[in-house]
Amino acid sequence: METRIGVYICHCGTNIAGKVNVDEVREYASHLKNVVVARNYMFMCSEPGQEMIIKDIKEYGLNRIVVAACTETLHGHTFREVAKKGGLNPYLVQMVSIREFDSWVTEDKVEATEKAKSLIRAGVYRVNYHTPVETTTYPVDSNVLIVGAGIAGITAALVLADAGKHVYLVERQGFIGGNMAKFDKTFPTLDCASCILTPKMSAVKNNPNITLFTYSEVEKIDGFVGNFDVTIRKKPRYVREDLCIGCLSCIENCVYKEPRFMSEFDEGIGKRKPVYVSFPQAIPLVPVIDPETCIQFRTGKCVQTCLKGCPTKAIDFSMKEEIVKVKVGAVIAATGFKVFDATRDTKYGFGRYPNIYTTIQMERMLNSAGPTGGEIRLQDGSIPKEVAIINCVGSRNENFNAYCSRVCCMIGLKHAHMLRDSIGANVTIFYTDIRANGKGYEEFYRKVMLEGVNFVRGEVASIIPSENNRLTIVFEDTLLSRVRKKDVDMVILNVGLEPHDDWEDVRKVLNLTCTKEGWLMEKHPKLAPVTSLSDGRFIAGAAQFPKDIPDTVAQAEAAAAEAMSLIDRGFVESEPNVIRIDEERCSGCRMCISVCPFSAITYNEEKNIAEVNTGLCKGCGACAAVCPSKAISQNNFTDEELYAEIMGVLRE
Amino acid sequence: MINPTEVLQSFEGRMKDFIDGENFRKCIQCGICGGSCPFGFYTDFTPRRMITATRAELVNEIIESNAPWLCTSCNLCTSRCPSRIPITDALIPVLRELAMNYSHLPDELGQALTNIHRMGNSFGESNRKRAKWSEGLGFDVKILKKGEHVDYLFIVDDFGSFDLRAQEITRSVARLFKMLGIDFGILGERERSIGDHVRLAGEFGLFEEIARSNINEFRNYSFENIVTLDPHAYNSLKNEYRRYGFQSNVMHYTQILSERLQDLMKLMHPLNYTVTYHDPCYLGRKNGIYDEPRKIIESIPGIKFVEMYRNRENSYCCGGGGGGIWYDSYIRKFVKTRPAEERVIEAGKTGANVLLVSCPIDAIMFEDAVKVTGLEGRLRVMDISELILESIGKGV
């Protein structure tokens, strides 16, 4: 069949036409081989521009289109759709960039015009070799995997479950609720965290569309967007969830009469027994037995009073790790954060001097369900009269974390308010800047100021134990330009937020990318904040970057909506630029397998050849480049096409 | 030796007594106050830094410094404060009160306050001379007797009564009232200081005494409104005396002239002047009267009106307020260019040959500043009432 090419040159207003003599270029293009028609127009992407191309396809019987305009990334899709509407295979279109590659970066008008000609010539040569490419569609599984059951994961799970999607909610800890479950009150409204979180936790437990895996981790995710195969590893909690009724008599009957071991949930300021729940309203209300501290596991010779006291005999020391496999169409990563380890910044003496706490410890201390029952006490049991809150610990400091952790200022204000309120303490906040940039936040700041909380701008240089168990703080009051000292009874270190220590492993398992600090990477910071760079995988909450509860919830709901948009569309289109492996030429060397970043190529031992899963192939072309036998070719990037393009651009 | 803790407690205790007084705790240390302050360049303690010092328990250092006294009470800081801290009405006067408790105050201020306490006026003059300005006007100004009624009780206050320059303004205002047929009267020797500067100087006790005694005196007469010559008196009567039960309607003379503009315009004749207008702090910024004076000025035929850069709510200060006029030599010790000098230079730059004012203290301060800055002969300082009179007189 005769090749009939139409060339369309866009002015892009003055973006292109201001530098490139578009009339001259059109005239030039119209004489290139196989070009039947060449036109220029003010905005080719506009409705009249598109209509013009469609009309020409029919009128001139065009079977190849070259559009010289912006870029493939920006409008490739637009003009493929135009071809489709005109009855052509969309891949018979070639975009030529004469804006980004030419008019925007070329000073001289004559040079710009000449360059446009050569780029168009390359496009015309290339498009001669284009062949129709057919894409296939795959159905999307309607189940969703959510990793992490803090407030982000819980919110996303409930939104999806309410929409009738089935959710597998996987939580690493024994109980759901994440960090929010540790908090006492939330800023700036001072709602009690439990009062707003626990109803959502129990809704998760009771929703038939949610399958909850606690004390579990995602081991592996295979497959591709819409069709993921997830492997979940359930760690043994040694209390059977199917039998336990949550009476907690095992904890009461444990051979340890008093809690003796550091409670992780209480951030080190409370103790627990080897058999424990995080807090009395925990979900699931099924205790976990910690084999590290349980006498039965350590010696094998415990009297097992827990088991004796258990009315349903739910305690099972023989429980083993379990592997569960589920299929999902989308994944939401809501893996959260950890707080900065204050011992790293040694000038504060955390861990060395008494009565120095972190903000998260203070949350536990203020919490009426916490280890002190909400009582604020110094280590000698007395009530502190002077308290210092030190902001930006581990944050805004290039020696630790250069970023601002965003939530600490408000936490400090909240604690200052609560300490004045509950024990009437004099509270001084040491700050670098107060950042109160949410709805009602600045107002809360003013309210706390008016209550009489003292504010000093200046970071604390050192904390030294002084007489009567007090602590002397030395600092420069930068607003007064003087170095001052202050004696206090208690110091609260307002620690920043960090990614989990094992963020690198988590990232790999979930196939996501991260910033250099380890925060999950979004596809676009403004326009795609909950979409990751891997199709079908979304992100939510503080795992992306420190954020407060309102922002976390908003993001979780957005991630749920994105997942739903994928599921309800019902199908995904396959990548057009996939590779093909010529079985005859393949020598089975497997170099392609080693370079494929998407694990799309497998080795067929029987035939001694490589085989591609086109559902996984993203069309990156790495394998085609590396293949020593030229067995791999890639749609839209065949050797003929590439050589023609090179010839075109080089030829005078 | 001042005990820092004790004086901090007194400070915090006193601030509570004022409406929004505790807002000082909400200071975000933005520094708009210091940047706005006419004396900001010359003090170790801008209002921001005063608050920082209270937080560092160093109130003693403030009151031992000159800072409390380097305030003209122009209210610019207060009007701009993002935390709505009553700097002018509470923070500064409270610190002044504390400073006075420890005998840290400018000598001349002490003298003025003693005069007010003993004689009823800051000049230390006999009150029998209160109505001296009204002599030779060609008509009698009614001096009210007990029980007598007038539409307007004219409160002249100390400067309009005793200062030679201010007396001229009093006379021109009285003349205009007469021409307009306004039924007004004065208290004569029974008038006493209204006391706004006393309040701002931190002598709250004396101010209360003055206010109560004046209110009692007013009860002896019958009047519909009070009209004041001085914006400071206007402010006190309108805003502060209310606290002690005073209820009468209070006006500034420019408001009356503005109301009667139609009548005035029939009398006026063209004048060939370019004029600019200085908003007095206590008429403009503090009480929002910006338009009436401008309306009057623009209705004088032949006049070209130009604004200074800093006008209306951003108007600058003459430096005489808050007692500043009483201790000018103290201020001169610390301040290179006084606000009045800066202001007349600014007025000169507009190309105006008349700087109009509507406050007797402005006239005194600016006239002095014109002499110092070499603008004499080029820039005349006139009260609005004086310019109207000149316009009327031209046709005679």
mmCIF file of C-alpha atoms in Angstrom, chain A residues 431 442 445-446 449-452 454-455 477 479-482 484 486, chain B residues 22-23 25-29 48-49 52-53 55-56 58 61 82-83:
data_model
loop_
_atom_site.group_PDB
_atom_site.id
_atom_site.type_symbol
_atom_site.label_atom_id
_atom_site.label_comp_id
_atom_site.label_asym_id
_atom_site.label_seq_id
_atom_site.Cartn_x
_atom_site.Cartn_y
_atom_site.Cartn_z
ATOM 1 C CA TYR A 431 11.604 27.474 69.370
ATOM 2 C CA GLU A 442 -2.481 30.009 64.505
ATOM 3 C CA TYR A 445 -1.035 29.302 69.169
ATOM 4 C CA ARG A 446 -2.420 32.679 70.221
ATOM 5 C CA MET A 449 0.246 32.349 74.431
ATOM 6 C CA LEU A 450 -2.580 34.144 76.149
ATOM 7 C CA GLU A 451 -2.794 31.358 78.719
ATOM 8 C CA GLY A 452 0.626 32.434 79.884
ATOM 9 C CA ASN A 454 6.365 31.501 77.919
ATOM 10 C CA PHE A 455 8.033 31.568 74.497
ATOM 11 C CA ASP A 477 17.503 34.246 73.710
ATOM 12 C CA LEU A 479 15.141 38.035 70.429
ATOM 13 C CA LEU A 480 16.917 39.630 73.350
ATOM 14 C CA SER A 481 20.392 38.840 72.023
ATOM 15 C CA ARG A 482 21.544 37.482 75.338
ATOM 16 C CA ARG A 484 20.469 33.056 79.476
ATOM 17 C CA LYS A 486 16.834 28.699 83.268
ATOM 18 C CA GLU B 22 -3.027 40.343 78.696
ATOM 19 C CA ASN B 23 -2.660 40.286 74.926
ATOM 20 C CA ARG B 25 1.420 37.412 76.036
ATOM 21 C CA LYS B 26 0.318 36.870 72.449
ATOM 22 C CA CYS B 27 3.189 38.908 71.052
ATOM 23 C CA ILE B 28 4.662 37.059 68.064
ATOM 24 C CA GLN B 29 7.767 39.255 68.104
ATOM 25 C CA ARG B 48 8.715 44.093 71.020
ATOM 26 C CA ARG B 49 11.876 44.032 73.023
ATOM 27 C CA THR B 52 10.904 39.939 75.251
ATOM 28 C CA ALA B 53 12.360 41.425 78.419
ATOM 29 C CA ARG B 55 9.563 37.045 79.214
ATOM 30 C CA ALA B 56 13.173 37.031 80.376
ATOM 31 C CA LEU B 58 14.034 41.789 83.006
ATOM 32 C CA GLU B 61 16.047 46.887 82.963
ATOM 33 C CA PRO B 82 -1.104 41.757 64.743
ATOM 34 C CA SER B 83 -1.824 40.518 68.264
#
